[in-house]
Amino acid sequence: MQKKLKKLAGRTELYVFLIIVALAILIQAKSGQFFTSNNLVDIASALIVPGIFAVGAFMVLISGGIDVSFPALASLTAYATTKLLLDAGYEGGVWLPVLAALAIGAVLGAFNGLFVGCFNLNAMIITLGASSVFKGFMQGTLQSKQLAVIPTGMKDFGTSALFTATNPVSGLSSRMPVAFLGLVIVVALAWFLLNKTYFGRGIYAIGGNPASAKAAGFNVKRTKFLLYVIVGMISSVAGLIRVCMMQQCHPTNMLGMEMNIIAGVVLGGTAITGGAGTLTGCMLGTLLIVLVENSMILIGVPTTWKQVFTGALIVIGTGVSAMQVIRANKAADKAKIRKEAA
């Protein structure tokens, strides 16, 4: 029992969870509104798109890379899908838009995977450049502009609700979108992929040490390539859901989300050097960022201070991750010295 408690005390997820609980209690004490049913539904709804994005960012970080192009990829995919279906006069369900978005997302993800995986180029530089390419293609070739109307199937999906929660005091109601199931499915599939498949073990192994992973029999180039294809598909789903929930397609409103998403993932205990991290921590860190962004007004903090708090979390999360890496390296060095002495 003591070993389990000691192990639990060393996990970042525990401290992030305690911070979330403390923040929730503070907001409830100041406003009396946090634990109301409609506010909890609003928070869950606000978590959908960042949560899906976070899963993709988490998988890339685990592999020892980083992807800053996913908001641009999602924007291009969502815009191209919506515009294509509008021009075709499509009036069917949401499944065709989903399949189209997945296909486009896979192709764009393969663009990143080709350079990062096959040519072994720096992931930060490649995805930064890819972000500009995606934005340029969307604005230049597709002549992107706000689409106030979206296909009927996408519109219906965005307005569909699992249930409605009503605050008995204020009378305010909030819908739990059906799109929340999309987040659940993405998280479940990612968990299975990372924890129950050879491919998932390869992602962790590559993030820990690419040379050792190759020596162990993992195809590093192929794994990285497929990883970026999968992340492209995950990002495309997030982009399409964003359009459905907003009931319109704005080509630029997802741009700039990458730093907050990556910060949430790192805040949840994912090592910035790769090879270590859990989906639980990823989602907890993302939830904390969402809480800060969406609940500050409930405790009387002006929205202009939101970026200050979010920025502080980014600095703290990065610092904690760096300290964990330093601590792990020191422990490995001590173990090596003891082994050599023996």
mmCIF file of C-alpha atoms in Angstrom:
data_model
loop_
_atom_site.group_PDB
_atom_site.id
_atom_site.type_symbol
_atom_site.label_atom_id
_atom_site.label_comp_id
_atom_site.label_asym_id
_atom_site.label_seq_id
_atom_site.Cartn_x
_atom_site.Cartn_y
_atom_site.Cartn_z
ATOM 1 C CA MET A 1 0.000 0.000 0.000
ATOM 2 C CA GLN A 2 2.825 2.415 0.869
ATOM 3 C CA LYS A 3 4.511 1.714 -2.455
ATOM 4 C CA LYS A 4 1.252 2.415 -4.304
ATOM 5 C CA LEU A 5 0.715 5.668 -2.401
ATOM 6 C CA LYS A 6 4.314 6.722 -3.049
ATOM 7 C CA LYS A 7 3.913 5.940 -6.739
ATOM 8 C CA LEU A 8 0.631 7.853 -6.859
ATOM 9 C CA ALA A 9 2.212 10.836 -5.095
ATOM 10 C CA GLY A 10 4.867 10.979 -7.796
ATOM 11 C CA ARG A 11 2.355 11.227 -10.641
ATOM 12 C CA THR A 12 1.604 14.633 -12.131
ATOM 13 C CA GLU A 13 -2.006 13.609 -12.808
ATOM 14 C CA LEU A 14 -2.766 13.611 -9.077
ATOM 15 C CA TYR A 15 -1.631 17.209 -8.610
ATOM 16 C CA VAL A 16 -3.466 18.416 -11.709
ATOM 17 C CA PHE A 17 -6.610 16.723 -10.419
ATOM 18 C CA LEU A 18 -6.206 18.383 -7.007
ATOM 19 C CA ILE A 19 -5.740 21.778 -8.697
ATOM 20 C CA ILE A 20 -8.949 21.215 -10.681
ATOM 21 C CA VAL A 21 -10.822 20.313 -7.495
ATOM 22 C CA ALA A 22 -9.440 23.361 -5.668
ATOM 23 C CA LEU A 23 -10.346 25.637 -8.591
ATOM 24 C CA ALA A 24 -13.854 24.167 -8.745
ATOM 25 C CA ILE A 25 -14.363 24.730 -5.000
ATOM 26 C CA LEU A 26 -13.072 28.316 -5.304
ATOM 27 C CA ILE A 27 -15.430 29.087 -8.190
ATOM 28 C CA GLN A 28 -18.342 27.488 -6.342
ATOM 29 C CA ALA A 29 -17.578 29.482 -3.184
ATOM 30 C CA LYS A 30 -17.356 32.766 -5.111
ATOM 31 C CA SER A 31 -20.274 32.309 -7.490
ATOM 32 C CA GLY A 32 -22.363 29.389 -6.292
ATOM 33 C CA GLN A 33 -22.708 28.378 -9.939
ATOM 34 C CA PHE A 34 -19.927 25.909 -10.690
ATOM 35 C CA PHE A 35 -21.661 22.691 -9.655
ATOM 36 C CA THR A 36 -24.961 23.609 -11.270
ATOM 37 C CA SER A 37 -26.033 21.125 -13.929
ATOM 38 C CA ASN A 38 -26.055 23.616 -16.802
ATOM 39 C CA ASN A 39 -22.546 24.892 -15.985
ATOM 40 C CA LEU A 40 -21.120 21.366 -15.874
ATOM 41 C CA VAL A 41 -22.712 20.664 -19.243
ATOM 42 C CA ASP A 42 -21.249 23.909 -20.610
ATOM 43 C CA ILE A 43 -17.774 22.868 -19.444
ATOM 44 C CA ALA A 44 -18.155 19.408 -20.999
ATOM 45 C CA SER A 45 -19.298 21.018 -24.235
ATOM 46 C CA ALA A 46 -16.349 23.431 -24.215
ATOM 47 C CA LEU A 47 -13.982 20.474 -23.728
ATOM 48 C CA ILE A 48 -15.031 18.616 -26.894
ATOM 49 C CA VAL A 49 -12.896 20.289 -29.563
ATOM 50 C CA PRO A 50 -9.844 21.055 -27.345
ATOM 51 C CA GLY A 51 -10.041 17.505 -25.991
ATOM 52 C CA ILE A 52 -9.929 15.927 -29.454
ATOM 53 C CA PHE A 53 -7.101 18.219 -30.510
ATOM 54 C CA ALA A 54 -5.254 17.307 -27.296
ATOM 55 C CA VAL A 55 -5.368 13.593 -28.113
ATOM 56 C CA GLY A 56 -3.544 14.210 -31.394
ATOM 57 C CA ALA A 57 -1.017 16.580 -29.814
ATOM 58 C CA PHE A 58 -0.433 14.050 -27.025
ATOM 59 C CA MET A 59 0.345 11.218 -29.443
ATOM 60 C CA VAL A 60 2.899 13.347 -31.291
ATOM 61 C CA LEU A 61 4.566 14.500 -28.058
ATOM 62 C CA ILE A 62 4.778 10.901 -26.862
ATOM 63 C CA SER A 63 6.713 10.056 -30.028
ATOM 64 C CA GLY A 64 9.281 12.743 -29.208
ATOM 65 C CA GLY A 65 7.975 15.199 -31.809
ATOM 66 C CA ILE A 66 5.652 18.174 -31.821
ATOM 67 C CA ASP A 67 2.900 19.314 -34.164
ATOM 68 C CA VAL A 68 1.906 22.982 -34.371
ATOM 69 C CA SER A 69 0.019 22.620 -37.656
ATOM 70 C CA PHE A 70 -3.122 20.845 -36.432
ATOM 71 C CA PRO A 71 -5.340 23.985 -36.127
ATOM 72 C CA ALA A 72 -4.466 24.993 -39.700
ATOM 73 C CA LEU A 73 -4.961 21.414 -40.875
ATOM 74 C CA ALA A 74 -8.353 21.266 -39.146
ATOM 75 C CA SER A 75 -9.367 24.646 -40.597
ATOM 76 C CA LEU A 76 -8.427 23.659 -44.152
ATOM 77 C CA THR A 77 -10.131 20.279 -43.838
ATOM 78 C CA ALA A 78 -13.338 21.704 -42.362
ATOM 79 C CA TYR A 79 -13.520 24.517 -44.906
ATOM 80 C CA ALA A 80 -12.773 22.297 -47.904
ATOM 81 C CA THR A 81 -15.325 19.694 -46.779
ATOM 82 C CA THR A 82 -18.055 22.253 -46.094
ATOM 83 C CA LYS A 83 -17.465 24.185 -49.323
ATOM 84 C CA LEU A 84 -17.330 21.018 -51.431
ATOM 85 C CA LEU A 85 -20.600 19.690 -50.055
ATOM 86 C CA LEU A 86 -22.344 23.065 -50.339
ATOM 87 C CA ASP A 87 -21.290 23.393 -53.977
ATOM 88 C CA ALA A 88 -22.539 19.847 -54.626
ATOM 89 C CA GLY A 89 -25.911 20.644 -53.009
ATOM 90 C CA TYR A 90 -25.479 17.817 -50.502
ATOM 91 C CA GLU A 91 -28.479 17.389 -48.168
ATOM 92 C CA GLY A 92 -27.725 14.016 -46.575
ATOM 93 C CA GLY A 93 -26.536 13.049 -43.117
ATOM 94 C CA VAL A 94 -23.302 13.799 -41.306
ATOM 95 C CA TRP A 95 -21.486 10.584 -42.213
ATOM 96 C CA LEU A 96 -20.365 11.706 -45.677
ATOM 97 C CA PRO A 97 -18.874 14.968 -44.302
ATOM 98 C CA VAL A 98 -17.072 12.924 -41.632
ATOM 99 C CA LEU A 99 -15.638 10.501 -44.189
ATOM 100 C CA ALA A 100 -14.613 13.363 -46.495
ATOM 101 C CA ALA A 101 -12.925 15.189 -43.609
ATOM 102 C CA LEU A 102 -11.098 12.030 -42.532
ATOM 103 C CA ALA A 103 -9.811 11.485 -46.061
ATOM 104 C CA ILE A 104 -8.587 15.076 -46.438
ATOM 105 C CA GLY A 105 -7.098 15.033 -42.934
ATOM 106 C CA ALA A 106 -5.216 11.815 -43.731
ATOM 107 C CA VAL A 107 -3.702 13.340 -46.883
ATOM 108 C CA LEU A 108 -2.631 16.512 -45.065
ATOM 109 C CA GLY A 109 -1.282 14.460 -42.166
ATOM 110 C CA ALA A 110 0.698 12.390 -44.662
ATOM 111 C CA PHE A 111 2.330 15.623 -45.837
ATOM 112 C CA ASN A 112 3.754 16.093 -42.329
ATOM 113 C CA GLY A 113 4.525 12.405 -41.966
ATOM 114 C CA LEU A 114 6.494 12.296 -45.203
ATOM 115 C CA PHE A 115 8.976 14.937 -44.077
ATOM 116 C CA VAL A 116 9.097 14.118 -40.362
ATOM 117 C CA GLY A 117 8.922 10.341 -40.621
ATOM 118 C CA CYS A 118 10.452 9.389 -43.952
ATOM 119 C CA PHE A 119 13.019 12.186 -44.262
ATOM 120 C CA ASN A 120 13.636 12.499 -40.501
ATOM 121 C CA LEU A 121 13.437 16.308 -40.501
ATOM 122 C CA ASN A 122 12.755 18.461 -37.429
ATOM 123 C CA ALA A 123 9.076 18.147 -36.476
ATOM 124 C CA MET A 124 8.740 21.698 -35.151
ATOM 125 C CA ILE A 125 10.128 23.274 -38.342
ATOM 126 C CA ILE A 126 8.163 21.009 -40.682
ATOM 127 C CA THR A 127 4.812 21.442 -38.952
ATOM 128 C CA LEU A 128 5.379 25.197 -38.609
ATOM 129 C CA GLY A 129 5.982 25.361 -42.340
ATOM 130 C CA ALA A 130 3.047 23.048 -43.017
ATOM 131 C CA SER A 131 0.804 25.376 -41.018
ATOM 132 C CA SER A 132 1.695 28.225 -43.367
ATOM 133 C CA VAL A 133 1.186 25.991 -46.406
ATOM 134 C CA PHE A 134 -2.277 24.915 -45.211
ATOM 135 C CA LYS A 135 -3.323 28.478 -44.411
ATOM 136 C CA GLY A 136 -1.962 29.754 -47.710
ATOM 137 C CA PHE A 137 -3.744 27.056 -49.702
ATOM 138 C CA MET A 138 -7.015 27.773 -47.895
ATOM 139 C CA GLN A 139 -6.808 31.539 -48.339
ATOM 140 C CA GLY A 140 -5.175 31.603 -51.770
ATOM 141 C CA THR A 141 -6.397 28.601 -53.748
ATOM 142 C CA LEU A 142 -9.802 28.125 -52.098
ATOM 143 C CA GLN A 143 -10.399 31.873 -51.605
ATOM 144 C CA SER A 144 -11.748 31.115 -48.154
ATOM 145 C CA LYS A 145 -14.397 33.284 -46.567
ATOM 146 C CA GLN A 146 -16.931 32.805 -43.813
ATOM 147 C CA LEU A 147 -19.686 30.349 -44.737
ATOM 148 C CA ALA A 148 -22.848 31.358 -42.895
ATOM 149 C CA VAL A 149 -24.675 28.252 -44.158
ATOM 150 C CA ILE A 150 -23.506 24.655 -43.728
ATOM 151 C CA PRO A 151 -24.970 21.399 -45.108
ATOM 152 C CA THR A 152 -28.175 20.201 -43.451
ATOM 153 C CA GLY A 153 -26.650 17.008 -42.058
ATOM 154 C CA MET A 154 -23.834 18.934 -40.377
ATOM 155 C CA LYS A 155 -26.295 21.497 -39.042
ATOM 156 C CA ASP A 156 -28.577 18.833 -37.577
ATOM 157 C CA PHE A 157 -25.625 17.054 -35.970
ATOM 158 C CA GLY A 158 -24.438 20.289 -34.386
ATOM 159 C CA THR A 159 -27.833 21.003 -32.836
ATOM 160 C CA SER A 160 -28.551 17.437 -31.687
ATOM 161 C CA ALA A 161 -28.383 16.900 -27.942
ATOM 162 C CA LEU A 162 -27.989 13.889 -25.685
ATOM 163 C CA PHE A 163 -29.949 15.716 -22.986
ATOM 164 C CA THR A 164 -30.690 19.194 -21.678
ATOM 165 C CA ALA A 165 -29.695 20.396 -18.214
ATOM 166 C CA THR A 166 -31.632 23.231 -16.570
ATOM 167 C CA ASN A 167 -30.557 25.341 -13.599
ATOM 168 C CA PRO A 168 -33.574 25.387 -11.251
ATOM 169 C CA VAL A 169 -32.515 28.729 -9.755
ATOM 170 C CA SER A 170 -31.647 30.802 -12.807
ATOM 171 C CA GLY A 171 -33.733 28.860 -15.288
ATOM 172 C CA LEU A 172 -30.791 28.704 -17.721
ATOM 173 C CA SER A 173 -30.585 25.569 -19.855
ATOM 174 C CA SER A 174 -27.623 23.942 -21.603
ATOM 175 C CA ARG A 175 -27.552 21.118 -24.133
ATOM 176 C CA MET A 176 -25.098 18.244 -23.974
ATOM 177 C CA PRO A 177 -24.170 17.924 -27.660
ATOM 178 C CA VAL A 178 -24.171 14.552 -29.370
ATOM 179 C CA ALA A 179 -20.687 15.627 -30.500
ATOM 180 C CA PHE A 180 -19.481 14.800 -26.973
ATOM 181 C CA LEU A 181 -19.661 11.159 -28.033
ATOM 182 C CA GLY A 182 -17.057 12.035 -30.666
ATOM 183 C CA LEU A 183 -14.624 13.000 -27.906
ATOM 184 C CA VAL A 184 -15.384 9.790 -26.009
ATOM 185 C CA ILE A 185 -14.813 7.657 -29.118
ATOM 186 C CA VAL A 186 -11.551 9.404 -30.036
ATOM 187 C CA VAL A 187 -10.173 9.046 -26.488
ATOM 188 C CA ALA A 188 -11.219 5.377 -26.315
ATOM 189 C CA LEU A 189 -9.652 4.533 -29.685
ATOM 190 C CA ALA A 190 -6.451 6.405 -28.807
ATOM 191 C CA TRP A 191 -6.213 4.574 -25.467
ATOM 192 C CA PHE A 192 -6.614 1.216 -27.187
ATOM 193 C CA LEU A 193 -4.095 2.120 -29.881
ATOM 194 C CA LEU A 194 -1.463 3.318 -27.415
ATOM 195 C CA ASN A 195 -1.891 0.646 -24.757
ATOM 196 C CA LYS A 196 -3.009 -2.495 -26.565
ATOM 197 C CA THR A 197 -1.243 -2.500 -29.926
ATOM 198 C CA TYR A 198 2.285 -3.010 -31.205
ATOM 199 C CA PHE A 199 2.008 0.314 -33.030
ATOM 200 C CA GLY A 200 1.239 2.136 -29.770
ATOM 201 C CA ARG A 201 4.198 0.548 -27.999
ATOM 202 C CA GLY A 202 6.322 1.699 -30.914
ATOM 203 C CA ILE A 203 5.217 5.320 -30.409
ATOM 204 C CA TYR A 204 6.327 5.239 -26.766
ATOM 205 C CA ALA A 205 9.558 3.450 -27.665
ATOM 206 C CA ILE A 206 10.461 5.977 -30.369
ATOM 207 C CA GLY A 207 9.788 8.837 -27.965
ATOM 208 C CA GLY A 208 12.057 7.258 -25.375
ATOM 209 C CA ASN A 209 14.959 6.517 -27.713
ATOM 210 C CA PRO A 210 14.605 6.158 -31.512
ATOM 211 C CA ALA A 211 17.840 4.185 -31.851
ATOM 212 C CA SER A 212 16.821 1.695 -29.169
ATOM 213 C CA ALA A 213 13.349 1.433 -30.716
ATOM 214 C CA LYS A 214 14.888 0.590 -34.087
ATOM 215 C CA ALA A 215 17.181 -1.974 -32.455
ATOM 216 C CA ALA A 216 14.128 -3.528 -30.792
ATOM 217 C CA GLY A 217 12.526 -4.100 -34.184
ATOM 218 C CA PHE A 218 10.224 -1.085 -34.561
ATOM 219 C CA ASN A 219 10.066 0.527 -37.993
ATOM 220 C CA VAL A 220 10.691 4.110 -36.900
ATOM 221 C CA LYS A 221 10.031 5.797 -40.248
ATOM 222 C CA ARG A 222 6.783 3.947 -40.921
ATOM 223 C CA THR A 223 5.524 4.446 -37.370
ATOM 224 C CA LYS A 224 6.140 8.192 -37.495
ATOM 225 C CA PHE A 225 4.539 8.488 -40.928
ATOM 226 C CA LEU A 226 1.395 6.631 -39.867
ATOM 227 C CA LEU A 227 1.292 8.600 -36.622
ATOM 228 C CA TYR A 228 1.035 11.918 -38.453
ATOM 229 C CA VAL A 229 -1.619 10.468 -40.767
ATOM 230 C CA ILE A 230 -3.663 9.431 -37.721
ATOM 231 C CA VAL A 231 -3.147 12.815 -36.053
ATOM 232 C CA GLY A 232 -4.310 14.502 -39.256
ATOM 233 C CA MET A 233 -7.502 12.435 -39.141
ATOM 234 C CA ILE A 234 -8.074 13.227 -35.468
ATOM 235 C CA SER A 235 -7.589 16.948 -36.122
ATOM 236 C CA SER A 236 -9.988 16.829 -39.071
ATOM 237 C CA VAL A 237 -12.701 15.367 -36.835
ATOM 238 C CA ALA A 238 -12.180 18.180 -34.316
ATOM 239 C CA GLY A 239 -12.394 20.790 -37.076
ATOM 240 C CA LEU A 240 -15.594 19.355 -38.522
ATOM 241 C CA ILE A 241 -17.222 19.122 -35.091
ATOM 242 C CA ARG A 242 -16.285 22.754 -34.424
ATOM 243 C CA VAL A 243 -18.049 23.828 -37.615
ATOM 244 C CA CYS A 244 -21.128 21.721 -36.786
ATOM 245 C CA MET A 245 -21.401 23.121 -33.269
ATOM 246 C CA MET A 246 -20.916 26.736 -34.407
ATOM 247 C CA GLN A 247 -23.439 26.273 -37.246
ATOM 248 C CA GLN A 248 -21.113 28.145 -39.589
ATOM 249 C CA CYS A 249 -17.639 27.783 -41.045
ATOM 250 C CA HIS A 250 -15.137 30.494 -40.238
ATOM 251 C CA PRO A 251 -11.774 29.728 -41.868
ATOM 252 C CA THR A 252 -9.596 31.316 -39.173
ATOM 253 C CA ASN A 253 -11.288 30.834 -35.798
ATOM 254 C CA MET A 254 -9.285 27.698 -34.925
ATOM 255 C CA LEU A 255 -5.913 29.213 -35.771
ATOM 256 C CA GLY A 256 -3.748 29.947 -32.747
ATOM 257 C CA MET A 257 -5.191 27.171 -30.554
ATOM 258 C CA GLU A 258 -2.028 25.069 -30.687
ATOM 259 C CA MET A 259 -0.175 26.649 -27.768
ATOM 260 C CA ASN A 260 -3.020 26.234 -25.279
ATOM 261 C CA ILE A 261 -3.625 22.654 -26.422
ATOM 262 C CA ILE A 262 0.034 21.660 -26.179
ATOM 263 C CA ALA A 263 0.275 23.448 -22.819
ATOM 264 C CA GLY A 264 -2.646 21.414 -21.476
ATOM 265 C CA VAL A 265 -1.054 18.157 -22.620
ATOM 266 C CA VAL A 266 2.310 19.027 -21.048
ATOM 267 C CA LEU A 267 0.577 20.270 -17.906
ATOM 268 C CA GLY A 268 -0.972 16.811 -17.581
ATOM 269 C CA GLY A 269 2.464 15.204 -17.225
ATOM 270 C CA THR A 270 3.444 14.388 -20.809
ATOM 271 C CA ALA A 271 7.222 14.680 -21.156
ATOM 272 C CA ILE A 272 8.232 17.342 -23.668
ATOM 273 C CA THR A 273 11.089 15.048 -24.709
ATOM 274 C CA GLY A 274 8.718 12.161 -25.442
ATOM 275 C CA GLY A 275 8.319 8.609 -24.216
ATOM 276 C CA ALA A 276 6.250 9.334 -21.091
ATOM 277 C CA GLY A 277 2.702 10.463 -20.416
ATOM 278 C CA THR A 278 -0.858 9.193 -20.078
ATOM 279 C CA LEU A 279 -4.159 9.999 -21.743
ATOM 280 C CA THR A 280 -5.624 10.595 -18.280
ATOM 281 C CA GLY A 281 -3.085 13.330 -17.616
ATOM 282 C CA CYS A 282 -3.604 14.712 -21.118
ATOM 283 C CA MET A 283 -7.350 15.119 -20.557
ATOM 284 C CA LEU A 284 -6.928 16.494 -17.024
ATOM 285 C CA GLY A 285 -4.444 19.121 -18.221
ATOM 286 C CA THR A 286 -6.739 20.096 -21.085
ATOM 287 C CA LEU A 287 -9.695 20.297 -18.694
ATOM 288 C CA LEU A 288 -7.716 22.636 -16.451
ATOM 289 C CA ILE A 289 -6.978 24.959 -19.382
ATOM 290 C CA VAL A 290 -10.664 24.891 -20.392
ATOM 291 C CA LEU A 291 -11.726 25.692 -16.819
ATOM 292 C CA VAL A 292 -9.386 28.678 -16.672
ATOM 293 C CA GLU A 293 -10.579 29.947 -20.048
ATOM 294 C CA ASN A 294 -14.284 29.498 -19.365
ATOM 295 C CA SER A 295 -14.808 29.972 -15.628
ATOM 296 C CA MET A 296 -12.761 33.006 -14.641
ATOM 297 C CA ILE A 297 -15.733 35.307 -15.138
ATOM 298 C CA LEU A 298 -17.673 33.345 -12.504
ATOM 299 C CA ILE A 299 -15.220 34.483 -9.802
ATOM 300 C CA GLY A 300 -15.180 38.069 -10.995
ATOM 301 C CA VAL A 301 -11.907 37.952 -12.940
ATOM 302 C CA PRO A 302 -12.125 40.150 -16.070
ATOM 303 C CA THR A 303 -11.764 38.278 -19.360
ATOM 304 C CA THR A 304 -8.734 40.452 -20.171
ATOM 305 C CA TRP A 305 -6.820 38.532 -17.482
ATOM 306 C CA LYS A 306 -7.633 35.158 -19.025
ATOM 307 C CA GLN A 307 -4.481 35.146 -21.127
ATOM 308 C CA VAL A 308 -2.370 35.948 -18.059
ATOM 309 C CA PHE A 309 -3.665 32.900 -16.185
ATOM 310 C CA THR A 310 -3.409 30.696 -19.262
ATOM 311 C CA GLY A 311 0.143 31.894 -19.910
ATOM 312 C CA ALA A 312 1.088 31.200 -16.298
ATOM 313 C CA LEU A 313 -0.223 27.648 -16.646
ATOM 314 C CA ILE A 314 1.853 27.211 -19.799
ATOM 315 C CA VAL A 315 5.013 28.337 -17.988
ATOM 316 C CA ILE A 316 4.260 26.169 -14.940
ATOM 317 C CA GLY A 317 3.405 23.124 -17.052
ATOM 318 C CA THR A 318 6.548 23.416 -19.146
ATOM 319 C CA GLY A 319 8.650 23.955 -16.019
ATOM 320 C CA VAL A 320 7.189 20.909 -14.272
ATOM 321 C CA SER A 321 7.790 18.764 -17.353
ATOM 322 C CA ALA A 322 11.388 19.975 -17.610
ATOM 323 C CA MET A 323 11.980 19.227 -13.917
ATOM 324 C CA GLN A 324 10.612 15.717 -14.400
ATOM 325 C CA VAL A 325 13.031 15.129 -17.265
ATOM 326 C CA ILE A 326 15.962 16.403 -15.168
ATOM 327 C CA ARG A 327 14.919 14.229 -12.214
ATOM 328 C CA ALA A 328 14.578 11.152 -14.447
ATOM 329 C CA ASN A 329 18.001 11.771 -15.990
ATOM 330 C CA LYS A 330 19.607 12.127 -12.546
ATOM 331 C CA ALA A 331 17.975 8.897 -11.387
ATOM 332 C CA ALA A 332 19.234 7.106 -14.513
ATOM 333 C CA ASP A 333 22.762 8.456 -13.972
ATOM 334 C CA LYS A 334 22.757 7.300 -10.334
ATOM 335 C CA ALA A 335 21.533 3.853 -11.356
ATOM 336 C CA LYS A 336 24.284 3.647 -13.984
ATOM 337 C CA ILE A 337 26.950 4.638 -11.442
ATOM 338 C CA ARG A 338 25.725 2.035 -8.947
ATOM 339 C CA LYS A 339 25.711 -0.609 -11.679
ATOM 340 C CA GLU A 340 29.263 0.262 -12.731
ATOM 341 C CA ALA A 341 30.443 0.277 -9.097
ATOM 342 C CA ALA A 342 28.968 -3.157 -8.564
#
